[in-house]
JSON list of C-alpha atoms in Angstrom, two decimals:
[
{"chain": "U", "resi": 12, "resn": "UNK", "atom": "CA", "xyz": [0.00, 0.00, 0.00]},
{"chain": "U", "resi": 13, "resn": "UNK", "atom": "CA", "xyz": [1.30, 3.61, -0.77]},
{"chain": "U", "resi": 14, "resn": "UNK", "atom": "CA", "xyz": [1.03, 6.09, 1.12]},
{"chain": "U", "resi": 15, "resn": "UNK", "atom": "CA", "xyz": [0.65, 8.94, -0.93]},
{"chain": "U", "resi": 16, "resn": "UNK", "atom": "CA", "xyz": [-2.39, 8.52, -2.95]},
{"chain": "U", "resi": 17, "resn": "UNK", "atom": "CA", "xyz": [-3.03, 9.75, -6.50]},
{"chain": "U", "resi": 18, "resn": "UNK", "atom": "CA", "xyz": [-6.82, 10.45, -8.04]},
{"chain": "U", "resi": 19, "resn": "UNK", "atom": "CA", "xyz": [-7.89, 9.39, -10.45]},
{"chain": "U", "resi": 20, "resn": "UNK", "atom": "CA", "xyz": [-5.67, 6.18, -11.78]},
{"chain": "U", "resi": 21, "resn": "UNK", "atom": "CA", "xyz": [-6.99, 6.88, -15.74]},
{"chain": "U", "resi": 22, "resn": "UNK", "atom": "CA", "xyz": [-7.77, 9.74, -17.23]},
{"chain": "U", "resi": 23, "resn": "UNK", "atom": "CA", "xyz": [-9.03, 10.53, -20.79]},
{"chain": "U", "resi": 24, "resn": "UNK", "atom": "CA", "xyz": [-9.17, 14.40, -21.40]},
{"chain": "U", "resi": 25, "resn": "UNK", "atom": "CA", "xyz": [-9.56, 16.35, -25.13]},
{"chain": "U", "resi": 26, "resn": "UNK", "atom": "CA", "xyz": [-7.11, 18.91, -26.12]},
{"chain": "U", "resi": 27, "resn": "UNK", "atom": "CA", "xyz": [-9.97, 21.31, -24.73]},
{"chain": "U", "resi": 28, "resn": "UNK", "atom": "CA", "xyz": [-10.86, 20.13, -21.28]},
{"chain": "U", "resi": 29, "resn": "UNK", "atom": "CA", "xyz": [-9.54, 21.36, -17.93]},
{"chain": "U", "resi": 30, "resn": "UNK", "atom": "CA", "xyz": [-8.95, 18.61, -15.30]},
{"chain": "U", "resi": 31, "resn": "UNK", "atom": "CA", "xyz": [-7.02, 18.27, -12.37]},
{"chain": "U", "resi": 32, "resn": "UNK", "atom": "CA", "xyz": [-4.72, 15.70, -10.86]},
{"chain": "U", "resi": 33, "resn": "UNK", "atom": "CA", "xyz": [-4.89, 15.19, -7.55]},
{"chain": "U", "resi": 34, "resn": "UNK", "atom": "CA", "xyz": [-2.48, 14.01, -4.92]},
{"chain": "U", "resi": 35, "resn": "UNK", "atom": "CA", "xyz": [-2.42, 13.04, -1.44]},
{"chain": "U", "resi": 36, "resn": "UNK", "atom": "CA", "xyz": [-0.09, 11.91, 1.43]},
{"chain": "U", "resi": 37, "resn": "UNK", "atom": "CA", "xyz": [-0.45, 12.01, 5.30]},
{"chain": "U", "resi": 38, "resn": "UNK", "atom": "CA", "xyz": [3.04, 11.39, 6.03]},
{"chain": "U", "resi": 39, "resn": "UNK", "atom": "CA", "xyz": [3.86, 14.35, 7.51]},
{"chain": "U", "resi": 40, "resn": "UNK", "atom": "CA", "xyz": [6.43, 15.35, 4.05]},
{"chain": "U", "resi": 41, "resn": "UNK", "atom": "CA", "xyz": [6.90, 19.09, 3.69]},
{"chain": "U", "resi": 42, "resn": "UNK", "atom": "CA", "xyz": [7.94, 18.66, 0.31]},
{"chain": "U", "resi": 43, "resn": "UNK", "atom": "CA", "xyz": [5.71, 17.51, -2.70]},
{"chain": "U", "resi": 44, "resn": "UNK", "atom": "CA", "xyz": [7.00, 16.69, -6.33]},
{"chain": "U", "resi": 45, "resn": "UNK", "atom": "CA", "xyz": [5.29, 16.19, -9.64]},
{"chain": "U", "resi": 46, "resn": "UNK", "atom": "CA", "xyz": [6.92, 13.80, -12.14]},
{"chain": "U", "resi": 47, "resn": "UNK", "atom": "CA", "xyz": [6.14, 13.13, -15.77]},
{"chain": "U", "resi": 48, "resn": "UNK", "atom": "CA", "xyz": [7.23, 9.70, -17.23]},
{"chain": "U", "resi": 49, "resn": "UNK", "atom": "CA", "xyz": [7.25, 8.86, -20.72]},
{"chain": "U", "resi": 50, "resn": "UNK", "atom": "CA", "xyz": [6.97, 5.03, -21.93]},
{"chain": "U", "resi": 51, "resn": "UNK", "atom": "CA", "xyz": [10.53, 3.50, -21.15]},
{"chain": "U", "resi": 52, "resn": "UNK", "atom": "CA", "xyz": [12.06, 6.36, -19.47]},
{"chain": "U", "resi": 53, "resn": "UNK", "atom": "CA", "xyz": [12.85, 7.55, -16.27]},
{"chain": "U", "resi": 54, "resn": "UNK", "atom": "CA", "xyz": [10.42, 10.60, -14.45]},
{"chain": "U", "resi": 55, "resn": "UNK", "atom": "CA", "xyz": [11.27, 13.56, -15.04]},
{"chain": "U", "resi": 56, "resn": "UNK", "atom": "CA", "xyz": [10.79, 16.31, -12.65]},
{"chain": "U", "resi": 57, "resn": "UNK", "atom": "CA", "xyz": [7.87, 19.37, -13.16]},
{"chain": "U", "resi": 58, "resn": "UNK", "atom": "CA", "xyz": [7.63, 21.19, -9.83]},
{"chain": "U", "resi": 59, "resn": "UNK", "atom": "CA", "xyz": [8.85, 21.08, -6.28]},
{"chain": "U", "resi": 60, "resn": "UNK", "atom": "CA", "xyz": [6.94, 22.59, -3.48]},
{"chain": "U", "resi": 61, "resn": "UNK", "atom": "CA", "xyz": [8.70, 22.91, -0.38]},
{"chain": "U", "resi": 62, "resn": "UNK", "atom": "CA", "xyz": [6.12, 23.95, 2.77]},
{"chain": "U", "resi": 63, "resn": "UNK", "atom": "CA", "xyz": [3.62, 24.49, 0.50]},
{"chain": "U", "resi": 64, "resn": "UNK", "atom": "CA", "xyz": [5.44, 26.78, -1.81]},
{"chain": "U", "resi": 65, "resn": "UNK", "atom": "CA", "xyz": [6.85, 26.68, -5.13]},
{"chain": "U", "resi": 66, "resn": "UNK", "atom": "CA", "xyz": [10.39, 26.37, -5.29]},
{"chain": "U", "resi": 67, "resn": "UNK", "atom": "CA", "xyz": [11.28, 24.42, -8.11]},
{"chain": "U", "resi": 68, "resn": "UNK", "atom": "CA", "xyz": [9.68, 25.12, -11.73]},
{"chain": "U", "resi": 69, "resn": "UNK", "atom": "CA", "xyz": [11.24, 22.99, -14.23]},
{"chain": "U", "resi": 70, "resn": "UNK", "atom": "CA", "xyz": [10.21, 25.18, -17.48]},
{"chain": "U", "resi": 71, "resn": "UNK", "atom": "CA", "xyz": [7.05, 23.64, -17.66]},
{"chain": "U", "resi": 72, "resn": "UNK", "atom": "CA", "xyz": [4.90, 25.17, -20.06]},
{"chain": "U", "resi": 73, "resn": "UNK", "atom": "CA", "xyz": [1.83, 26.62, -18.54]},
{"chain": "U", "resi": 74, "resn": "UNK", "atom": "CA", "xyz": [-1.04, 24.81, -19.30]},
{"chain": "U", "resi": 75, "resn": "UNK", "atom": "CA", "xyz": [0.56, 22.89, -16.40]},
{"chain": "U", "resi": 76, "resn": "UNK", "atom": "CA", "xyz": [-0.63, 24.50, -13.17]},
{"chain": "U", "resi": 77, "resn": "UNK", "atom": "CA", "xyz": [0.16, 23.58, -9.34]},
{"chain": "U", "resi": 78, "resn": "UNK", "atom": "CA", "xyz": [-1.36, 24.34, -6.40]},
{"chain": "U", "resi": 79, "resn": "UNK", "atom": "CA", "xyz": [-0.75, 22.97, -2.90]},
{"chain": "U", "resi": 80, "resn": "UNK", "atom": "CA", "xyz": [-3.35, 24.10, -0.83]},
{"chain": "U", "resi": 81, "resn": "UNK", "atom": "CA", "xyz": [-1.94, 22.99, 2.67]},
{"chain": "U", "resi": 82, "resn": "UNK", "atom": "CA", "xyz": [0.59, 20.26, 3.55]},
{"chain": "U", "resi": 83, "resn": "UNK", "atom": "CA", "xyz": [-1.46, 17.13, 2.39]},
{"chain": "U", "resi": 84, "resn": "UNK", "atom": "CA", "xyz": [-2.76, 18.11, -1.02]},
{"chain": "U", "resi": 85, "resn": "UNK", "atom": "CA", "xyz": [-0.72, 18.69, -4.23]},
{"chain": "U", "resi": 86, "resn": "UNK", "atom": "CA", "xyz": [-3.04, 19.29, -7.78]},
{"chain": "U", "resi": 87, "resn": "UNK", "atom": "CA", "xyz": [-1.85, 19.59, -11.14]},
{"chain": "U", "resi": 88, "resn": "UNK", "atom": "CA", "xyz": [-4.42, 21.45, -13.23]},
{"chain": "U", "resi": 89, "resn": "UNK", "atom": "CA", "xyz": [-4.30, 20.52, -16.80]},
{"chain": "U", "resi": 90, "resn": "UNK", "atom": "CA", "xyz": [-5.83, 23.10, -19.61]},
{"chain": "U", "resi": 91, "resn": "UNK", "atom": "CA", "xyz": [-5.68, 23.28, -23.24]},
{"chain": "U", "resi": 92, "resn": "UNK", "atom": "CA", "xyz": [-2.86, 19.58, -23.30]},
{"chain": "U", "resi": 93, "resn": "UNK", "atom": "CA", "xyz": [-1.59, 18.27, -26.21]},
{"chain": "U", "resi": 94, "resn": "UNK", "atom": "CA", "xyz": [-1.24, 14.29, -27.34]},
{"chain": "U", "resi": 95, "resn": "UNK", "atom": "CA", "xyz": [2.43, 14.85, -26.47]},
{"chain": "U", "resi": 96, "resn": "UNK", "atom": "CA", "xyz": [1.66, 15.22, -23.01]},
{"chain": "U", "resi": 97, "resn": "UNK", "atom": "CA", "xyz": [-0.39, 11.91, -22.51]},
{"chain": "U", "resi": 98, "resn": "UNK", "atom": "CA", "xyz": [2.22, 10.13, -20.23]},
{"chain": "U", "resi": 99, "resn": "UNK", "atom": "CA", "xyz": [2.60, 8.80, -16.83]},
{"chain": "U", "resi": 100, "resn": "UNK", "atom": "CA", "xyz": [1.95, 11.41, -13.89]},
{"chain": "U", "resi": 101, "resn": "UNK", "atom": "CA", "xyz": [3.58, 10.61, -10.26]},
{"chain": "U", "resi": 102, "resn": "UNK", "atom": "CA", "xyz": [3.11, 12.51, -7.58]},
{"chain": "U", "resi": 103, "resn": "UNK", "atom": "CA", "xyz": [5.69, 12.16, -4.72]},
{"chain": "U", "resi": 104, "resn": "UNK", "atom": "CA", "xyz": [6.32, 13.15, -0.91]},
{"chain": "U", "resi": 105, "resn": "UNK", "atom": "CA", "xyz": [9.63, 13.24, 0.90]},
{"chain": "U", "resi": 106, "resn": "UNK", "atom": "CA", "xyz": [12.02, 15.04, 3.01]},
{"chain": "U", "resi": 107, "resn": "UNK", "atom": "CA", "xyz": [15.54, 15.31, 2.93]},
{"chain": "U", "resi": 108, "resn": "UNK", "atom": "CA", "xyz": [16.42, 11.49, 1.82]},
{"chain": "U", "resi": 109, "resn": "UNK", "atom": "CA", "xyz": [13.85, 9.73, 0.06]},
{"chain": "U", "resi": 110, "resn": "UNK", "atom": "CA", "xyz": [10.72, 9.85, -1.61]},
{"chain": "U", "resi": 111, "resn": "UNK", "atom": "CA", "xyz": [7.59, 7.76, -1.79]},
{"chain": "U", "resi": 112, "resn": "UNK", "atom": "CA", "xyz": [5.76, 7.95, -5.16]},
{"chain": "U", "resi": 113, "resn": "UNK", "atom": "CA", "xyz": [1.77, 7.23, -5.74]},
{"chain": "U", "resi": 114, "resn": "UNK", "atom": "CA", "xyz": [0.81, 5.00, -8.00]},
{"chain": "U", "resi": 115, "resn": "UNK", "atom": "CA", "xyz": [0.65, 7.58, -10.64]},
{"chain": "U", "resi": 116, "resn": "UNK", "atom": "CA", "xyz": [-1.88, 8.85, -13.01]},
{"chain": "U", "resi": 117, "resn": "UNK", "atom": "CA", "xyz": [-2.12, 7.82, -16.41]},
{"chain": "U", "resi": 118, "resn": "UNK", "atom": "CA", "xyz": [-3.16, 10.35, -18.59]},
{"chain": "U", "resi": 119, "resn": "UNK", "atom": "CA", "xyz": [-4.22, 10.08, -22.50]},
{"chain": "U", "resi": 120, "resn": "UNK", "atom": "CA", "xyz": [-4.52, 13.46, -24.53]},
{"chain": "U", "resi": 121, "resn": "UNK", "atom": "CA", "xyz": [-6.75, 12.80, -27.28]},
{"chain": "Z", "resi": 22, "resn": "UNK", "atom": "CA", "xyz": [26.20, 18.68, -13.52]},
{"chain": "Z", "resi": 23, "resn": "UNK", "atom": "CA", "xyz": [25.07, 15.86, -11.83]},
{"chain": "Z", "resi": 24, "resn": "UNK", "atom": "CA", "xyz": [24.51, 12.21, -14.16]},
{"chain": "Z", "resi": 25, "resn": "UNK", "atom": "CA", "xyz": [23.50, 8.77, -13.37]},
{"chain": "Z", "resi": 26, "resn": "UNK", "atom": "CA", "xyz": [24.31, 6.33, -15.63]},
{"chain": "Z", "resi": 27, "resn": "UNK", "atom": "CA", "xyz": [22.70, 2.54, -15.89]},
{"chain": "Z", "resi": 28, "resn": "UNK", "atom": "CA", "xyz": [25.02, 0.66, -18.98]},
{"chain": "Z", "resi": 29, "resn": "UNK", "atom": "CA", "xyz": [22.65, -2.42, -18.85]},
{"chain": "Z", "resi": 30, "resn": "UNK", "atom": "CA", "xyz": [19.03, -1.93, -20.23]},
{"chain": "Z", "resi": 31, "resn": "UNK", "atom": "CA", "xyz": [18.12, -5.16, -19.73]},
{"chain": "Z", "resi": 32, "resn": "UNK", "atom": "CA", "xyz": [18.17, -8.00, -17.86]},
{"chain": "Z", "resi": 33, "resn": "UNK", "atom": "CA", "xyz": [17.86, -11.61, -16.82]},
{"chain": "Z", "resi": 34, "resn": "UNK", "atom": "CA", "xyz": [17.89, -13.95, -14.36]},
{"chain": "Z", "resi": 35, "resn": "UNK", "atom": "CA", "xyz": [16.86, -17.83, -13.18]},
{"chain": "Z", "resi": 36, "resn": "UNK", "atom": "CA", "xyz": [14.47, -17.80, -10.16]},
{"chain": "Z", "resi": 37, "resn": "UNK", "atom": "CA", "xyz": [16.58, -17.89, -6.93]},
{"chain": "Z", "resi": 38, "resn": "UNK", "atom": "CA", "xyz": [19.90, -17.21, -8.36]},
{"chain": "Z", "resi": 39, "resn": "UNK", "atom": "CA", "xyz": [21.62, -13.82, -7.26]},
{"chain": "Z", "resi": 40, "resn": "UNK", "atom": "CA", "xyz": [21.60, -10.92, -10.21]},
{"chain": "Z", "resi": 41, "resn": "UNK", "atom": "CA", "xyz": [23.75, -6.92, -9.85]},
{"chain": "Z", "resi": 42, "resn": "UNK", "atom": "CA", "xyz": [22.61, -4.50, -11.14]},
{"chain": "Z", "resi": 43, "resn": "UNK", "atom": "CA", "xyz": [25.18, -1.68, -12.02]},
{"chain": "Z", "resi": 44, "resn": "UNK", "atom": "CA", "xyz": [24.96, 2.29, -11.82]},
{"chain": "Z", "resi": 45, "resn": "UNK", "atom": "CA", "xyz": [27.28, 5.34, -11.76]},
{"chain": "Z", "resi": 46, "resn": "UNK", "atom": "CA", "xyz": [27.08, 8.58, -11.24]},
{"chain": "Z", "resi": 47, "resn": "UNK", "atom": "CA", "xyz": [29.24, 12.02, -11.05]},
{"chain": "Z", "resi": 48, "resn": "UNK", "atom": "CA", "xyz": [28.20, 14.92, -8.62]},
{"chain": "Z", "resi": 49, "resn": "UNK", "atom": "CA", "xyz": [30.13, 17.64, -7.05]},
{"chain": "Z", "resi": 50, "resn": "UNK", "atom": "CA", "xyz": [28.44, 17.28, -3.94]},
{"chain": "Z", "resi": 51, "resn": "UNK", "atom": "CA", "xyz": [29.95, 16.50, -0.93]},
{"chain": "Z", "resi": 52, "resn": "UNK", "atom": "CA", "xyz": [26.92, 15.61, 0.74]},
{"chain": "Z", "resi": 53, "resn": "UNK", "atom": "CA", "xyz": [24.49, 13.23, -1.17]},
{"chain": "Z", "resi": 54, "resn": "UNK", "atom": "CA", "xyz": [22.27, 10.31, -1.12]},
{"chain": "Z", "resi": 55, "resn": "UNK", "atom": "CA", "xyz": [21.40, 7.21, -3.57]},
{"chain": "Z", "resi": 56, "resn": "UNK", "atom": "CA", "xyz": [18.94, 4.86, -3.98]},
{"chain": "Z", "resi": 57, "resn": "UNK", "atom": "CA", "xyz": [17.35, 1.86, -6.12]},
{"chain": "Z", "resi": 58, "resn": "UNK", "atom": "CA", "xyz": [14.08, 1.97, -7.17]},
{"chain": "Z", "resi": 59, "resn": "UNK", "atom": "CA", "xyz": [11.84, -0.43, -8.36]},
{"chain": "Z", "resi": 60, "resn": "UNK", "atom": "CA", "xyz": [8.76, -0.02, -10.88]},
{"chain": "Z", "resi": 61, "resn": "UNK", "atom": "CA", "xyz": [6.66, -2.99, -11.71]},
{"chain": "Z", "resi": 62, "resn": "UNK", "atom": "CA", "xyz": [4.26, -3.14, -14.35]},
{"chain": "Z", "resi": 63, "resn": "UNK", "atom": "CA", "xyz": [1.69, -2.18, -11.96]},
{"chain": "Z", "resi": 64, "resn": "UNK", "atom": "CA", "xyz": [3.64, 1.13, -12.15]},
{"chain": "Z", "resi": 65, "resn": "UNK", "atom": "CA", "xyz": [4.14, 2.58, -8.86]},
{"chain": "Z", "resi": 66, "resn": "UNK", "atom": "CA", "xyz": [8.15, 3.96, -8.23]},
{"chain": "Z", "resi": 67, "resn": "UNK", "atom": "CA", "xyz": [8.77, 1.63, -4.88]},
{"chain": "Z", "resi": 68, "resn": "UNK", "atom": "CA", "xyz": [11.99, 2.33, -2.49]},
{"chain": "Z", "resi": 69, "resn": "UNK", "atom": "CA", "xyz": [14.07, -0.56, -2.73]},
{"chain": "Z", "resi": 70, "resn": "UNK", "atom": "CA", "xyz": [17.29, 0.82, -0.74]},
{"chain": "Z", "resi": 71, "resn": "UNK", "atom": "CA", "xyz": [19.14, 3.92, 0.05]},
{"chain": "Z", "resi": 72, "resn": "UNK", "atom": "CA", "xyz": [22.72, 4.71, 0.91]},
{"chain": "Z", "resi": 73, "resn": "UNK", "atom": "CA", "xyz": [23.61, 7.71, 2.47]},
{"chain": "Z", "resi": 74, "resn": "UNK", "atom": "CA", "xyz": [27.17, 9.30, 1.02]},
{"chain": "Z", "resi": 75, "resn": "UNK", "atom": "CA", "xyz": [28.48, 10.13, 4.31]},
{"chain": "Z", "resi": 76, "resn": "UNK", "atom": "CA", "xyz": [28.19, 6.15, 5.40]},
{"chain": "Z", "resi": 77, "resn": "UNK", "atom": "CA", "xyz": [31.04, 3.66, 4.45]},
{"chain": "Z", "resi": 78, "resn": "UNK", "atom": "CA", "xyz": [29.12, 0.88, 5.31]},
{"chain": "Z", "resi": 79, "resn": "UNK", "atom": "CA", "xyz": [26.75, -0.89, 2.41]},
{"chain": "Z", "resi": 80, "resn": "UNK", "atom": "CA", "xyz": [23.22, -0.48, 2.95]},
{"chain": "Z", "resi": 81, "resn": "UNK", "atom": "CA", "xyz": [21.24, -3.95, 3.45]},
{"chain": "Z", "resi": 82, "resn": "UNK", "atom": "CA", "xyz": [17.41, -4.85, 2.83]},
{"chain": "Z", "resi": 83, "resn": "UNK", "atom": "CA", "xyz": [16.63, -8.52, 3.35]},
{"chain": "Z", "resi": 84, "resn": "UNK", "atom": "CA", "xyz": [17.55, -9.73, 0.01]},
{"chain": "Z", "resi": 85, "resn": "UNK", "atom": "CA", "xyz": [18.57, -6.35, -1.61]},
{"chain": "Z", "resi": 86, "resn": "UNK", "atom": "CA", "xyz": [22.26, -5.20, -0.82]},
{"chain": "Z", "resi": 87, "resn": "UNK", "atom": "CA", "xyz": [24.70, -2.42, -2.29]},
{"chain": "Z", "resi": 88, "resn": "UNK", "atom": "CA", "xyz": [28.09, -2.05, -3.34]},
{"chain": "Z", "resi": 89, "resn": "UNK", "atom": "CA", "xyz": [28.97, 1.85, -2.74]},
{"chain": "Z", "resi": 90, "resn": "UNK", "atom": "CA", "xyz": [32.33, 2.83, -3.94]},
{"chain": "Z", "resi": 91, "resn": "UNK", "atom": "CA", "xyz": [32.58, 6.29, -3.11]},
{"chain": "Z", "resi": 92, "resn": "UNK", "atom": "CA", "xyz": [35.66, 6.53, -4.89]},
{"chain": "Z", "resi": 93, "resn": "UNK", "atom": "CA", "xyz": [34.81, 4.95, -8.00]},
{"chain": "Z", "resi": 94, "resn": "UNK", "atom": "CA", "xyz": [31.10, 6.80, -7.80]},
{"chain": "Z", "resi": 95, "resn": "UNK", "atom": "CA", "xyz": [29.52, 3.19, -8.67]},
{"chain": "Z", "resi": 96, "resn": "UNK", "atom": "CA", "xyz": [26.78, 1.68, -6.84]},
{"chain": "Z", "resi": 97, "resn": "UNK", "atom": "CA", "xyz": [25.80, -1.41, -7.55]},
{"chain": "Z", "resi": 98, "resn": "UNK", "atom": "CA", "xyz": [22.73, -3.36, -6.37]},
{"chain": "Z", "resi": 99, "resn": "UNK", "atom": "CA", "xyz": [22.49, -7.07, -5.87]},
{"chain": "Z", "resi": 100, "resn": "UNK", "atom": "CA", "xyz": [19.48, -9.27, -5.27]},
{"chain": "Z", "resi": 101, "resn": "UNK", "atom": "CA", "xyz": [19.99, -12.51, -3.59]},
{"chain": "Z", "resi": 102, "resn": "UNK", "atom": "CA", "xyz": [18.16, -15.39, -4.29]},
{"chain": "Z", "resi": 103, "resn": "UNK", "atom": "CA", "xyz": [15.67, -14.05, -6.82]},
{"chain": "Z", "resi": 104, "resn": "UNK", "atom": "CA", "xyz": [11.83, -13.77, -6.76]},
{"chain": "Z", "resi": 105, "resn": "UNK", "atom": "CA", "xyz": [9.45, -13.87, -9.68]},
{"chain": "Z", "resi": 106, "resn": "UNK", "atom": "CA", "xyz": [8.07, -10.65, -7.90]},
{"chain": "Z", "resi": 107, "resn": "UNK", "atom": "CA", "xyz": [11.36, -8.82, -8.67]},
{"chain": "Z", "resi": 108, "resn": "UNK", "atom": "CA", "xyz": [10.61, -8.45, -12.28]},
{"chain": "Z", "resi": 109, "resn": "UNK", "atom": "CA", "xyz": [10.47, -4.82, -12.61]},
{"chain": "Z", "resi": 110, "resn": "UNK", "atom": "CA", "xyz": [12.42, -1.58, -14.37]},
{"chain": "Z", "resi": 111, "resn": "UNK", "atom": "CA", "xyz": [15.06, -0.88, -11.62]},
{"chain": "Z", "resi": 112, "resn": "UNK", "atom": "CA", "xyz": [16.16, 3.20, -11.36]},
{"chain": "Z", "resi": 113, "resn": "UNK", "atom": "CA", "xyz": [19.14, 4.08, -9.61]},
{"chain": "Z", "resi": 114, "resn": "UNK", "atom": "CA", "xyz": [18.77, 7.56, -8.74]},
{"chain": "Z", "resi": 115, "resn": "UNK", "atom": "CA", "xyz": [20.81, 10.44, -7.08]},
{"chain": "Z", "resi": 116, "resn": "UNK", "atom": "CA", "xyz": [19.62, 13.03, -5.00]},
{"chain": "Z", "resi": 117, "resn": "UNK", "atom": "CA", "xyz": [21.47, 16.53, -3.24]},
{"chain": "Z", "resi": 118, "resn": "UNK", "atom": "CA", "xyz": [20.07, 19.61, -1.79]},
{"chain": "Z", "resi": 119, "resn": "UNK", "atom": "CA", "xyz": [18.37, 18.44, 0.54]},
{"chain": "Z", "resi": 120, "resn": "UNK", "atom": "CA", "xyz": [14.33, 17.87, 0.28]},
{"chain": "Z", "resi": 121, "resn": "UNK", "atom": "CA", "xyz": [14.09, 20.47, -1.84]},
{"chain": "Z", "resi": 122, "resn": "UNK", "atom": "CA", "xyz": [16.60, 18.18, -4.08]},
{"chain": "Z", "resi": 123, "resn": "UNK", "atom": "CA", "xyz": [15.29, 16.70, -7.21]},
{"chain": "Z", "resi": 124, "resn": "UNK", "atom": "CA", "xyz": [16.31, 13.23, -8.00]},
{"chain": "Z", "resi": 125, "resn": "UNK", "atom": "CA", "xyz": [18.04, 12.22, -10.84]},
{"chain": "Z", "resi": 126, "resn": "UNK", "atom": "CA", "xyz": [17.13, 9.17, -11.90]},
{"chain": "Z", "resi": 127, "resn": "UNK", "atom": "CA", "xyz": [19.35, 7.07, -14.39]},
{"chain": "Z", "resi": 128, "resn": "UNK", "atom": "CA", "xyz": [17.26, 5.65, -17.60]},
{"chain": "Z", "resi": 129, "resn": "UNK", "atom": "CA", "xyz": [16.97, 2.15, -15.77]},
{"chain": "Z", "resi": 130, "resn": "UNK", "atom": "CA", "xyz": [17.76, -1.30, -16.08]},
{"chain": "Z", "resi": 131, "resn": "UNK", "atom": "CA", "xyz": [14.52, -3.93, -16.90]},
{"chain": "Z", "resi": 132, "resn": "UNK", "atom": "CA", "xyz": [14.96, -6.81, -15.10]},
{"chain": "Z", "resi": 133, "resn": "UNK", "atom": "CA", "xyz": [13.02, -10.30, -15.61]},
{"chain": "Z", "resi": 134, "resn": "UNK", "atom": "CA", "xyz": [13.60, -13.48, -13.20]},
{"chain": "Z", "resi": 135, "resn": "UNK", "atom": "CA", "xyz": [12.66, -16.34, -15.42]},
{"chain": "Z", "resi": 136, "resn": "UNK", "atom": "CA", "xyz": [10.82, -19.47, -13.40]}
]
């Protein structure tokens, strides 16, 4: 069982729609990640919020928004995605040594 | 920059037998830790083991052990007598800069244990 828990597990969206990923760990982790994997490669990072702020933007492009609204909760608002984007989400929680990932969202742009 | 390199993309092993799994990497960082991940088909990123750079002694998980070589930044993982539940991509990754630190994962090694 993980402990950081990512809504939904699928998710279908047109290159119109606004949706949100959600993420959710009880851990007691001040610092919340976003990954994107791609088929066959390793995650790549998106964002890093440290105590619920932003610290880490890596030059995402902005129909990618996050939000952490307090210390549990981590979104990733989609808008206006492109096919290239369908890939692998993860959402992770950690603090200075490791982190534990969710299971991951699997998103399809269509 | 900091790099983590996994030269084997795949590979193979016979049920209970003992498989190692290799990894580099290069950092400037003095202070630094490592770990093995493992992601099944199932997909979740699970913590196998972690090594902490300060530590000279080789980090041990039941059946999962390292080989850290500071020196020769390699860090090998080895699994002892092999389960058909270790099939899986394995990641070595690096991480610095404390929790704020990204990790940076290597491209990952696919392992199958054959019955």
């Amino acid at each position: 069982d993980t402990e950081v828990t990512q809504t939904p597990k699928h998710l279908v969206m047109g290159m119109t729609n606004k949706k949100s990923l959600k993420c959710e760990q009880h851990m007691g982790h001040r610092a919340m990640y976003w990954y994107k994997q791609k088929a066959k490669k390793p995650p790549e990072l998106m964002f890093v919020y440290s105590y619920e702020k932003l610290s880490i933007n890596e030059s995402v492009p902005s129909r990618f928004s996050p939000e952490c609204p307090n210390s549990s909760l981590l979104n990733l608002h989609l808008h206006a995605l492109q096919p290239e984007d369908s890939a692998l989400y993860l959402c992770a929680a950690g603090m200075n040594t490791e982190a534990f990932f969710g299971q991951g969202t699997r998103l399809t742009v269509v | 920059a900091q790099t983590v390199t996994q030269s084997q993309p795949e590979m193979s092993v016979q049920e209970a037998e003992t498989v190692t799994l290799s990894c580099t990497y290069d950092t400037s960082e003095s202070n630094y830790y490592l770990f093995w991940y493992k992601q099944p088909p199932s997909r979740q990123m699970i913590l196998v083991i972690r090594q902490e750079a300060y530590k000279q002694q080789n980090a041990t998980e039941n059946r999962f052990s390292v080989n850290f070589q500071k020196a020769a930044k390699s860090f090998s993982l080895k699994i002892s007598d092999s389960q058909l539940g270790d099939t899986a991509m394995y990641f070595c990754a690096l991480r610095y800069g404390g929790s704020q630190g990204n990790l940076i994962f290597g491209k990952g090694t696919k392992l199958s244990v054959k019955p």
